[in-house]
Tab-separated table of N, CA, C and O in Angstrom:
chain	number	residue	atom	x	y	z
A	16	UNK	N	95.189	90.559	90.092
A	16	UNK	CA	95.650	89.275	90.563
A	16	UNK	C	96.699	88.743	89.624
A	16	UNK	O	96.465	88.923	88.429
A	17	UNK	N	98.043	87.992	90.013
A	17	UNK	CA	98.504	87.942	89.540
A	17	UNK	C	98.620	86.338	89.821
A	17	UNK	O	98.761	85.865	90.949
A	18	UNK	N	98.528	85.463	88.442
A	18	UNK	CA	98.265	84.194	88.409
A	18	UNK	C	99.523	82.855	87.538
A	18	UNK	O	99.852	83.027	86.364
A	19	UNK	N	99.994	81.768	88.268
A	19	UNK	CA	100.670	81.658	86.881
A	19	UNK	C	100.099	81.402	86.000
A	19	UNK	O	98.902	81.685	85.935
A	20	UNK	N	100.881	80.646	84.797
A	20	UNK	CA	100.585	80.669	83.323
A	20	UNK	C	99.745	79.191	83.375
A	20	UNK	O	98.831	78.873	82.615
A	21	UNK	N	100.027	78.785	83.928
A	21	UNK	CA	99.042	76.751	84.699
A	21	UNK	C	97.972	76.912	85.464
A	21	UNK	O	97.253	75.920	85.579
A	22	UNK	N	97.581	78.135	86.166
A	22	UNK	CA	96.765	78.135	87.349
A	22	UNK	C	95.582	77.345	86.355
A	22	UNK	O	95.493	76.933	85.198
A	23	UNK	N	94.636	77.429	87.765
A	23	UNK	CA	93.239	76.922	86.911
A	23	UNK	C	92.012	78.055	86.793
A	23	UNK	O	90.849	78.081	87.195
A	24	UNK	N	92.609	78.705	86.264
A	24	UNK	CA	91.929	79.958	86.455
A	24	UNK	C	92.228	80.906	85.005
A	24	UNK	O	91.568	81.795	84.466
A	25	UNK	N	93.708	80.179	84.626
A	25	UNK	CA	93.854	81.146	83.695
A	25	UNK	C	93.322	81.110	82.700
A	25	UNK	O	94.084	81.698	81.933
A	26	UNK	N	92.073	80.648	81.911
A	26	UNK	CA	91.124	81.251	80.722
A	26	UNK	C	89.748	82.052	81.237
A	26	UNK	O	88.931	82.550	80.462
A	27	UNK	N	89.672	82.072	82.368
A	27	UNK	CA	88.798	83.258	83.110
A	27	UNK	C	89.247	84.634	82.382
A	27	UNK	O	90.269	84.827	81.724
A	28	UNK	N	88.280	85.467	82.660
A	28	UNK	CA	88.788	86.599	82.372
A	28	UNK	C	89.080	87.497	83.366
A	28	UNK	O	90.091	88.194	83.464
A	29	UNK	N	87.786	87.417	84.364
A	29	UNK	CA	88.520	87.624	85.623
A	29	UNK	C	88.283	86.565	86.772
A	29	UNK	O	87.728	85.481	86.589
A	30	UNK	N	88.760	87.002	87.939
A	30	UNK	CA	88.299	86.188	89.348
A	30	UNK	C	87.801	86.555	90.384
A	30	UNK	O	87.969	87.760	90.572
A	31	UNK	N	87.262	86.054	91.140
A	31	UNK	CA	86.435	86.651	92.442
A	31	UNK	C	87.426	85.955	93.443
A	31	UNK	O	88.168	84.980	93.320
A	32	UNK	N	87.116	86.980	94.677
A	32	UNK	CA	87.533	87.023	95.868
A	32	UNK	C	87.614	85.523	96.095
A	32	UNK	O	88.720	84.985	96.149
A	33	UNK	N	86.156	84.615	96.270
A	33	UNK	CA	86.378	83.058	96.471
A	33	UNK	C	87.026	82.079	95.854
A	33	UNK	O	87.395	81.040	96.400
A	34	UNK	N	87.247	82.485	94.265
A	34	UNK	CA	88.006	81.557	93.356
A	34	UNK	C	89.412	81.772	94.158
A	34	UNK	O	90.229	80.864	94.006
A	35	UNK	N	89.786	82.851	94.982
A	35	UNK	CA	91.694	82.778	94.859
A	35	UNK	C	91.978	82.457	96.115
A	35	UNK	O	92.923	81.727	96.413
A	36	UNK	N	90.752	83.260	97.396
A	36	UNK	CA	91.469	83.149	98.615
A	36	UNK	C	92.442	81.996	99.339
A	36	UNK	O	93.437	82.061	100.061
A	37	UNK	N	91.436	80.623	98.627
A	37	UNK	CA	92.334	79.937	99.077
A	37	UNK	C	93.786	79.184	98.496
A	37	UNK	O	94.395	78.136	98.712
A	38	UNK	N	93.906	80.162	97.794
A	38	UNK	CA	95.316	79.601	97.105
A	38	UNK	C	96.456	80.031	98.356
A	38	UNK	O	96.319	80.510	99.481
A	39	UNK	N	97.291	79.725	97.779
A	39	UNK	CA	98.936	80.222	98.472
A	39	UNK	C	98.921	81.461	98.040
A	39	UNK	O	98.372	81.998	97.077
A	40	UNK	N	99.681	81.889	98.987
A	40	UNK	CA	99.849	83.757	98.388
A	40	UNK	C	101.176	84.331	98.846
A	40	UNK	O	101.667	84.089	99.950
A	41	UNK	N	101.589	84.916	98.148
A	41	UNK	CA	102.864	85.539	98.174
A	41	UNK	C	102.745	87.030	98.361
A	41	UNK	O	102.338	87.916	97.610
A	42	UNK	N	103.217	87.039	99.578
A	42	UNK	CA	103.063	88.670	99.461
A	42	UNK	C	103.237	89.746	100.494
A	42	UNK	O	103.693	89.353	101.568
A	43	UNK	N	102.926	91.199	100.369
A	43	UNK	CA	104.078	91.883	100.779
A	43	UNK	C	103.719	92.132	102.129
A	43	UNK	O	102.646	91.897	102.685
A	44	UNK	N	105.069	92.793	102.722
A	44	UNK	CA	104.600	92.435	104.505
A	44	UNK	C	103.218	93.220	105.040
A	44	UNK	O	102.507	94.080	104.521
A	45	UNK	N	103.181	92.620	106.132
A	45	UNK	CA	102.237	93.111	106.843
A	45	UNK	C	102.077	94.497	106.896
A	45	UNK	O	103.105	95.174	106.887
A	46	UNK	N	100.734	95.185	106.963
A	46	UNK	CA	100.070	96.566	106.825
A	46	UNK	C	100.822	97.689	105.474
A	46	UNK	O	100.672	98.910	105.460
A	47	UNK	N	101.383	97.121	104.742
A	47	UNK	CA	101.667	97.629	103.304
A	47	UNK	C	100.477	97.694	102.514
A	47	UNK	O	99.778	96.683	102.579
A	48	UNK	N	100.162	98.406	101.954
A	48	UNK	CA	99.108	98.424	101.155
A	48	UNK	C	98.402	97.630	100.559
A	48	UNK	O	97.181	97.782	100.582
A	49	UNK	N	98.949	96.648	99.918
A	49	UNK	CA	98.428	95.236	99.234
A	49	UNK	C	98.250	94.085	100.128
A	49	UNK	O	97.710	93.000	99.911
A	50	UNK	N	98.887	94.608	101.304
A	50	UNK	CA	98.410	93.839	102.719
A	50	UNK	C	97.391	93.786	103.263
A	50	UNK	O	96.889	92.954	104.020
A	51	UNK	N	96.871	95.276	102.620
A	51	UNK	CA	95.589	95.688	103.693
A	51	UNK	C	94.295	95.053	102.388
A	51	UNK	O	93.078	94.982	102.560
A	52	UNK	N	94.939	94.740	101.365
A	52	UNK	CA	93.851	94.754	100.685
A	52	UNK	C	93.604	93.043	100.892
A	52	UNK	O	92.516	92.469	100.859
A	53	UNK	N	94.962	92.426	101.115
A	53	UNK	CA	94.756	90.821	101.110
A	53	UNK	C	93.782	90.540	102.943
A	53	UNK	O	93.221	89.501	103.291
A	54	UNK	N	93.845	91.255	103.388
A	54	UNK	CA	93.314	90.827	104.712
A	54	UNK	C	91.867	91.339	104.206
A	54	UNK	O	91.026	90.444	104.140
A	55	UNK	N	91.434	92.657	103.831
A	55	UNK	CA	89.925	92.809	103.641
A	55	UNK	C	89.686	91.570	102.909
A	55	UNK	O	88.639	91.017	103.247
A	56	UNK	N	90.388	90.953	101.964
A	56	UNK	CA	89.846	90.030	100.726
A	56	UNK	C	89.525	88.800	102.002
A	56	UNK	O	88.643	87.949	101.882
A	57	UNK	N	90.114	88.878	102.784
A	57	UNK	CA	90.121	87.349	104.232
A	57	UNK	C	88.992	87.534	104.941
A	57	UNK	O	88.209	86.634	105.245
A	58	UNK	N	88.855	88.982	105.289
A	58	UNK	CA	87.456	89.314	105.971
A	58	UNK	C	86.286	88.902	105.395
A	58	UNK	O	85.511	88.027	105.781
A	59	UNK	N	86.217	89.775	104.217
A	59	UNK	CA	85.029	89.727	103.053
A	59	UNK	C	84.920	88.614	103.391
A	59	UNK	O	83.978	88.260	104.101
A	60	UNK	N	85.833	87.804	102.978
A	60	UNK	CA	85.429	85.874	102.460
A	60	UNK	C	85.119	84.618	103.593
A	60	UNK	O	84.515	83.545	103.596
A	61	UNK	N	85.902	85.424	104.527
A	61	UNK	CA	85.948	84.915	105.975
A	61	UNK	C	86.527	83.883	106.081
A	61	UNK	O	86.078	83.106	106.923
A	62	UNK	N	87.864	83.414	105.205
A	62	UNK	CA	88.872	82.625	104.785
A	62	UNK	C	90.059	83.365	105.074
A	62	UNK	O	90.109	84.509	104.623
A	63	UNK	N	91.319	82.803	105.942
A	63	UNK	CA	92.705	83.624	105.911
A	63	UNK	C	93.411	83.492	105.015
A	63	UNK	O	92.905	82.529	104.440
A	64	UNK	N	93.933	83.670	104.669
A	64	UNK	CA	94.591	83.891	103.329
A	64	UNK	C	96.456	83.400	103.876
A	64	UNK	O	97.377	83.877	104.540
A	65	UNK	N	96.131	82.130	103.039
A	65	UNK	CA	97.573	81.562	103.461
A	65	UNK	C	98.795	82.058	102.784
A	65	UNK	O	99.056	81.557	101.691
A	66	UNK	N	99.550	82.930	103.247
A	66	UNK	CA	100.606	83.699	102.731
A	66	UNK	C	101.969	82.779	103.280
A	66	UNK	O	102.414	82.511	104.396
A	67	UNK	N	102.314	82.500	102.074
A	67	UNK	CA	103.528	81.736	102.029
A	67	UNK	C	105.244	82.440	101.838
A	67	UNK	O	106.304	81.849	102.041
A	68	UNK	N	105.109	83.375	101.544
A	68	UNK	CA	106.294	84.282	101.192
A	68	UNK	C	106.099	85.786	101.608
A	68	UNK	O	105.091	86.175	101.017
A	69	UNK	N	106.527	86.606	102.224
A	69	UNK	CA	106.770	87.882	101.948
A	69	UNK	C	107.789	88.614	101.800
A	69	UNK	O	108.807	88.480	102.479
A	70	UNK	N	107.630	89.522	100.846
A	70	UNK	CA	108.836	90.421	100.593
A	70	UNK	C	108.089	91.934	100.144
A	70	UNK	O	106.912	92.294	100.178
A	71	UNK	N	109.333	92.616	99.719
A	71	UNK	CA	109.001	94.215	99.220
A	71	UNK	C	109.576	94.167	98.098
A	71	UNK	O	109.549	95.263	97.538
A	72	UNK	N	110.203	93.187	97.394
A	72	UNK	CA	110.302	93.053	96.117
A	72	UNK	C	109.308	92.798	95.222
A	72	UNK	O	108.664	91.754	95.321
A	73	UNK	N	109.073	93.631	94.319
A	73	UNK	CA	107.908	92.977	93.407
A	73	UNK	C	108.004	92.606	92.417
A	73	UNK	O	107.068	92.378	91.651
A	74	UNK	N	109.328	92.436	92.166
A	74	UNK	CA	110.188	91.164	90.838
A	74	UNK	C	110.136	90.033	91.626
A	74	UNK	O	109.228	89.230	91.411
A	75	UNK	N	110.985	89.809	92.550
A	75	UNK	CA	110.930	88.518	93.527
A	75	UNK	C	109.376	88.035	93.204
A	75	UNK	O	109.092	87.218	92.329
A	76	UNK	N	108.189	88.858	94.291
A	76	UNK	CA	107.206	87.975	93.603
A	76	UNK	C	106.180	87.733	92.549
A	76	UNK	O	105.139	87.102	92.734
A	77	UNK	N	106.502	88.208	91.583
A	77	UNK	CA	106.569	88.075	89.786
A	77	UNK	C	107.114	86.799	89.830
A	77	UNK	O	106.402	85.805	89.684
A	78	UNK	N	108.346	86.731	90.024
A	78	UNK	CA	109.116	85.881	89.720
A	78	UNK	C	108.582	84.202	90.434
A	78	UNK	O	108.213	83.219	89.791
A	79	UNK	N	108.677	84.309	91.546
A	79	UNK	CA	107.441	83.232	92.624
A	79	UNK	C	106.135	83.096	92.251
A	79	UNK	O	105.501	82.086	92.555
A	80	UNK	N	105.596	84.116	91.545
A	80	UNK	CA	103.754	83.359	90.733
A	80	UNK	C	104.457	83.126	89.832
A	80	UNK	O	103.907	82.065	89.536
A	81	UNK	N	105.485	83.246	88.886
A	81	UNK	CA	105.337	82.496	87.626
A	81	UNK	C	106.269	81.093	87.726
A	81	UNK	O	106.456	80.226	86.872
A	82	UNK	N	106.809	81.217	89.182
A	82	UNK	CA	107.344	79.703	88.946
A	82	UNK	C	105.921	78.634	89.576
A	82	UNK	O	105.757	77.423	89.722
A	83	UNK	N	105.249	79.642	89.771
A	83	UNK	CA	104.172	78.237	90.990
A	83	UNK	C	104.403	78.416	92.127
A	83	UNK	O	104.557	77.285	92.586
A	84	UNK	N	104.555	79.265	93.057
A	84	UNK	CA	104.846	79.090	94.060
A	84	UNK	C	103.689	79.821	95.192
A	84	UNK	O	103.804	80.054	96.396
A	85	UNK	N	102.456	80.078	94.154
A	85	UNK	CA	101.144	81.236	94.700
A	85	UNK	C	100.642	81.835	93.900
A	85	UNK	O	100.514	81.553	92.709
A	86	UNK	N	100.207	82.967	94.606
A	86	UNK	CA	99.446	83.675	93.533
A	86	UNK	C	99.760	85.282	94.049
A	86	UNK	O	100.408	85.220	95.094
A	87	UNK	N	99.593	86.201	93.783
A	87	UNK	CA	99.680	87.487	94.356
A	87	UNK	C	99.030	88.762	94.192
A	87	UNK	O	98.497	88.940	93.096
A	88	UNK	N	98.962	89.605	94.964
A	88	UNK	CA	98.130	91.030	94.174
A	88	UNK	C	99.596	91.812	93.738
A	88	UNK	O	100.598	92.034	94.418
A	89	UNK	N	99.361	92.050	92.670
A	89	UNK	CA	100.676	92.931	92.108
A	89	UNK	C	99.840	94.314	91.420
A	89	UNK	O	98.677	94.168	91.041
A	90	UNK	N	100.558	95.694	91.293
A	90	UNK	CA	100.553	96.727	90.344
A	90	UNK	C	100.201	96.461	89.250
A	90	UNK	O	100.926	95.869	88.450
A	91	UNK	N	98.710	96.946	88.936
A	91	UNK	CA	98.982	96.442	87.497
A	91	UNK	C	99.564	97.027	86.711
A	91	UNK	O	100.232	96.358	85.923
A	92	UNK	N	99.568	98.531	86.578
A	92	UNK	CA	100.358	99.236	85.539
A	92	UNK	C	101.998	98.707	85.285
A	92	UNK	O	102.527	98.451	84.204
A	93	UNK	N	102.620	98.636	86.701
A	93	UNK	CA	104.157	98.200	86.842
A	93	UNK	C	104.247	97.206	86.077
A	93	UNK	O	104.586	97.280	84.896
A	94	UNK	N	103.883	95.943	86.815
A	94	UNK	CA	103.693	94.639	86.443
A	94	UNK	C	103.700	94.049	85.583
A	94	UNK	O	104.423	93.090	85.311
A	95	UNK	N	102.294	94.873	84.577
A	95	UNK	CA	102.061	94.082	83.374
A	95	UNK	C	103.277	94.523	81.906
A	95	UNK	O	103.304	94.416	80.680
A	96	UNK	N	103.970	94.942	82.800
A	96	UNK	CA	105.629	95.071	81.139
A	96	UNK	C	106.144	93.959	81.469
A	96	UNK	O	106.940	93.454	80.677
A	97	UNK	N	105.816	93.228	82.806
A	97	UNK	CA	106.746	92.475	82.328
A	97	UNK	C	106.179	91.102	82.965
A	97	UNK	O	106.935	90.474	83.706
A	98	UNK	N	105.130	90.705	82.757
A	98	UNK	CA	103.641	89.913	82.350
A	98	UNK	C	103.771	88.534	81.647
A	98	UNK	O	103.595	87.403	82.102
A	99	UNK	N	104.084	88.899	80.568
A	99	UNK	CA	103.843	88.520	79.422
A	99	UNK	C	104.545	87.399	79.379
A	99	UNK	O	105.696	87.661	79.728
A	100	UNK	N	104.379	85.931	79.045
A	100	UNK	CA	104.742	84.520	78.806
A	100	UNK	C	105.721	84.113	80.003
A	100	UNK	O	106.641	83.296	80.020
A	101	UNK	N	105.157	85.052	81.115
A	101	UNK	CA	105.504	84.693	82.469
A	101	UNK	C	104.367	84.289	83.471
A	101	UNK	O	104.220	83.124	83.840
A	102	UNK	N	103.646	85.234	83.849
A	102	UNK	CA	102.063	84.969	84.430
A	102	UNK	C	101.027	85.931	84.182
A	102	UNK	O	101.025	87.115	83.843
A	103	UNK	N	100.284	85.210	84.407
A	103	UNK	CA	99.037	85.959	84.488
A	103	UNK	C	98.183	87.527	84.971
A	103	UNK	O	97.931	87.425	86.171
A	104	UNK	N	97.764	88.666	84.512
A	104	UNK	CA	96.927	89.473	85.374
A	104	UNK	C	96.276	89.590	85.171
A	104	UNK	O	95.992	90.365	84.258
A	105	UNK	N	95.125	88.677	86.093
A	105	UNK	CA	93.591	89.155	86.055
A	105	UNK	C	93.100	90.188	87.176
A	105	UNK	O	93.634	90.470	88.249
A	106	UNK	N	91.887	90.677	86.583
A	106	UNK	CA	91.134	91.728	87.269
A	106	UNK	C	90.800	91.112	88.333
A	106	UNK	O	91.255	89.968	88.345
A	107	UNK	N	90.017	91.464	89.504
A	107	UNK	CA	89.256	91.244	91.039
A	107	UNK	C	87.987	91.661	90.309
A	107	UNK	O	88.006	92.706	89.659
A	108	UNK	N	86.874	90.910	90.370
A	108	UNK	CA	85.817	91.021	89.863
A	108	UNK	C	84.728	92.248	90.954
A	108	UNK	O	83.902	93.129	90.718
A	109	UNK	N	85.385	91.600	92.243
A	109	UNK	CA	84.078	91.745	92.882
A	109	UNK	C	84.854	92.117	94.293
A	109	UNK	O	84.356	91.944	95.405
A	110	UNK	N	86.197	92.672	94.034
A	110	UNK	CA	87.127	93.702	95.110
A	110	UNK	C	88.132	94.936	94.487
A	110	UNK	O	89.180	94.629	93.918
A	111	UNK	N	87.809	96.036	94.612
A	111	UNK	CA	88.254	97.535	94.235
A	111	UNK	C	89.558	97.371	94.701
A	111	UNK	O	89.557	96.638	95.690
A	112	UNK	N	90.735	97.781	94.367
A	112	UNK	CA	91.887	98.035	95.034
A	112	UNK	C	92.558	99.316	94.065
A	112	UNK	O	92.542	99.304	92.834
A	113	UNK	N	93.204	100.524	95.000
A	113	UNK	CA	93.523	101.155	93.975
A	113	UNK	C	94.363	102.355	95.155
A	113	UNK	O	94.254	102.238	96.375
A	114	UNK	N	95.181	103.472	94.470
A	114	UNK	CA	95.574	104.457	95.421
A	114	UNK	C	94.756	105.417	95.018
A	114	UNK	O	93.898	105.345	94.138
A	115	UNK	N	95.057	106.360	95.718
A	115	UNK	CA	94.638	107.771	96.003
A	115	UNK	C	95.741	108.457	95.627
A	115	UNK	O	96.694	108.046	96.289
A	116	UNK	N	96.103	109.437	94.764
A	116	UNK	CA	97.073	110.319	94.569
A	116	UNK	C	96.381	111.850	94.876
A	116	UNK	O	95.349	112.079	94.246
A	117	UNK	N	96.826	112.808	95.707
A	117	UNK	CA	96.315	114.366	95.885
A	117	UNK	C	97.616	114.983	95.386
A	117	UNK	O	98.628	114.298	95.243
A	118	UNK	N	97.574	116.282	95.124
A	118	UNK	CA	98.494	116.951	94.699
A	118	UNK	C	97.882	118.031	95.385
A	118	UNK	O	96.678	118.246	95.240
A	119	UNK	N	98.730	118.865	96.260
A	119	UNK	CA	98.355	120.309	97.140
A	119	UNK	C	99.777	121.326	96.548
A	119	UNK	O	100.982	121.132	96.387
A	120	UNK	N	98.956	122.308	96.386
A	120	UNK	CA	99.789	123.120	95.703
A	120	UNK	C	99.545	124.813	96.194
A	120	UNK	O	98.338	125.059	96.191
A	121	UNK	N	99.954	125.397	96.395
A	121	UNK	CA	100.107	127.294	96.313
A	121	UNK	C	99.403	127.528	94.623
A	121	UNK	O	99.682	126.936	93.580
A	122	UNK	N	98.413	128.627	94.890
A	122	UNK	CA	98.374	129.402	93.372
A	122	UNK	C	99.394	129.234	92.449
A	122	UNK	O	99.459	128.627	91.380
A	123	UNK	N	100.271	129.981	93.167
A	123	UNK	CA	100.982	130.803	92.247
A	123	UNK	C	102.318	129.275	91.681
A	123	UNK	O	102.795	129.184	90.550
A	124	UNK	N	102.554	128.489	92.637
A	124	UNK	CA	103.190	127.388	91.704
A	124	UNK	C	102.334	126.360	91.314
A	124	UNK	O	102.866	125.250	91.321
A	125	UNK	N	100.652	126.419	90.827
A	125	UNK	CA	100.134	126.136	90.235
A	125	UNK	C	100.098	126.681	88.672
A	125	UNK	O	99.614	126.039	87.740
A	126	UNK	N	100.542	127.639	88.597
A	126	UNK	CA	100.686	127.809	87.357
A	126	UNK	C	102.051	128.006	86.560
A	126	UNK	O	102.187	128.875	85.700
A	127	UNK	N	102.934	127.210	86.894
A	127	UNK	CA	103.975	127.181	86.531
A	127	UNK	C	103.800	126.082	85.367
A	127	UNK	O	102.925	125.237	85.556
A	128	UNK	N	104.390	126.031	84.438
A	128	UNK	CA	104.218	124.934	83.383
A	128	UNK	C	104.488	123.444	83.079
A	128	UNK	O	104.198	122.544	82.291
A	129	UNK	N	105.331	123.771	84.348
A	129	UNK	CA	106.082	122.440	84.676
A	129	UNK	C	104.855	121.696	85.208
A	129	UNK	O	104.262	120.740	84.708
A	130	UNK	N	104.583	122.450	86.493
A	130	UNK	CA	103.587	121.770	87.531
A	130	UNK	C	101.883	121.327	87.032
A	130	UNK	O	101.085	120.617	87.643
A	131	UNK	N	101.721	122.000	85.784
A	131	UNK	CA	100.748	121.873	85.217
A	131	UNK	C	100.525	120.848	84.232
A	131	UNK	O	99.417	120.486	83.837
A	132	UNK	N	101.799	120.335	83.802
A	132	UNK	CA	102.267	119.686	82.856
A	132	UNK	C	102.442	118.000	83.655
A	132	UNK	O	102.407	116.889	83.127
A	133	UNK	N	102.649	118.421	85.205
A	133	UNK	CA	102.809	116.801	85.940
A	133	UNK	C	101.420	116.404	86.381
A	133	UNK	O	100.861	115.308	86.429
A	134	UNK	N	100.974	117.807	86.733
A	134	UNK	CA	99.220	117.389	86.926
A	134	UNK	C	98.236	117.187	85.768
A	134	UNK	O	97.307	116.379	85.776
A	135	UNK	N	98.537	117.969	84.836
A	135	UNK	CA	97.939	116.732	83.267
A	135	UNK	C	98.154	114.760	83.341
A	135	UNK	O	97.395	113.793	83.287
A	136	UNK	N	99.466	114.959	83.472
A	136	UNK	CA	99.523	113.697	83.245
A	136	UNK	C	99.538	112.746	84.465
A	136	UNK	O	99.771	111.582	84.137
A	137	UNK	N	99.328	112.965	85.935
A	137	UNK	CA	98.752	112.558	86.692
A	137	UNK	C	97.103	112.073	86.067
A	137	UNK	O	96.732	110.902	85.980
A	138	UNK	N	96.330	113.209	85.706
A	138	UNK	CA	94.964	113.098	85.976
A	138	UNK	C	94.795	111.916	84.107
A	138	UNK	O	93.799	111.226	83.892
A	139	UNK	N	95.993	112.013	83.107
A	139	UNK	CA	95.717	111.093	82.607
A	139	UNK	C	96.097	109.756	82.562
A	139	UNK	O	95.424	108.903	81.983
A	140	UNK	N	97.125	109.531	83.133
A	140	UNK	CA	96.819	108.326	83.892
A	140	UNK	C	96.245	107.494	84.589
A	140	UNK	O	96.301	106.267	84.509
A	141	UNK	N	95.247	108.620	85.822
A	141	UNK	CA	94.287	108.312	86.156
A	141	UNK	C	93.070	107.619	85.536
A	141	UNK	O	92.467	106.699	86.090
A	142	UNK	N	92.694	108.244	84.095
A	142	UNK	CA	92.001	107.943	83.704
A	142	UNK	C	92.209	107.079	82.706
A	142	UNK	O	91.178	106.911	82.055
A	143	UNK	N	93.029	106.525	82.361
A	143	UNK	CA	93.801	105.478	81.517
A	143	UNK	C	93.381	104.102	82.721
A	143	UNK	O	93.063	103.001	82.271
A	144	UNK	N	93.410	104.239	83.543
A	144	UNK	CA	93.718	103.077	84.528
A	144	UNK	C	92.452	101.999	85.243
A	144	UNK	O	92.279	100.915	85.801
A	145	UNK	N	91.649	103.440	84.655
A	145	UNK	CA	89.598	102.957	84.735
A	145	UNK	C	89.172	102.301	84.149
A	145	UNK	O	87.967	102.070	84.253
């Protein structure tokens, strides 16, 4: 969750689904991924989730939670470089959001060094991110 630096929320450590739904929300269009996660968060809560802005920029809305203008689900890995004495990212206490990355490959360009070398650091990132 991405919060500004004023919300009333920000000395939480994290937030639940009910503390945010009903804020303003900024965010990205319809059936995009973080779309699908803001509508389960509407279901779950059984609150719609008043979305005030959308875009596919995710500086734009960085830029819109830290002026006040909502709140948003953003990337956290992306995001949080550039976070900092702008707004807020808290965790979802009590809602999972996350991708799925697969990698399908042939044997034989499985063992190429390269390819072994992107799937290392796939699977540690992965686990950096837990």
């Amino acid at each position: 969750m991405a919060l500004p630096l004023d919300h009333r929320l920000a000395s939480a450590s994290t937030v639940t689904v009910a503390d945010v739904i009903g804020d303003p929300w900024i965010g990205v269009p319809e059936g995009y991924p973080l779309d699908r996660v803001l509508t389960t968060m509407s279901l779950v809560s059984n609150v719609r989730a008043e979305v005030v802005h959308r875009t596919v920029h995710l500086p734009l809305i960085e830029n819109l939670v830290a002026t006040g203008h909502g709140v948003a689900l953003l990337p956290r890995t992306s995001s949080s470089q550039r976070a900092a004495g702008r707004f807020l990212l808290k965790p979802l206490s009590d809602m999972k959001a996350g991708r799925r990355i697969e990698a399908l490959m042939r044997p034989e360009r499985a063992a190429r060094g390269v390819v072994r070398i992107t799937l290392d650091a796939l699977v540690a990132e992965s686990g950096a991110a837990h």
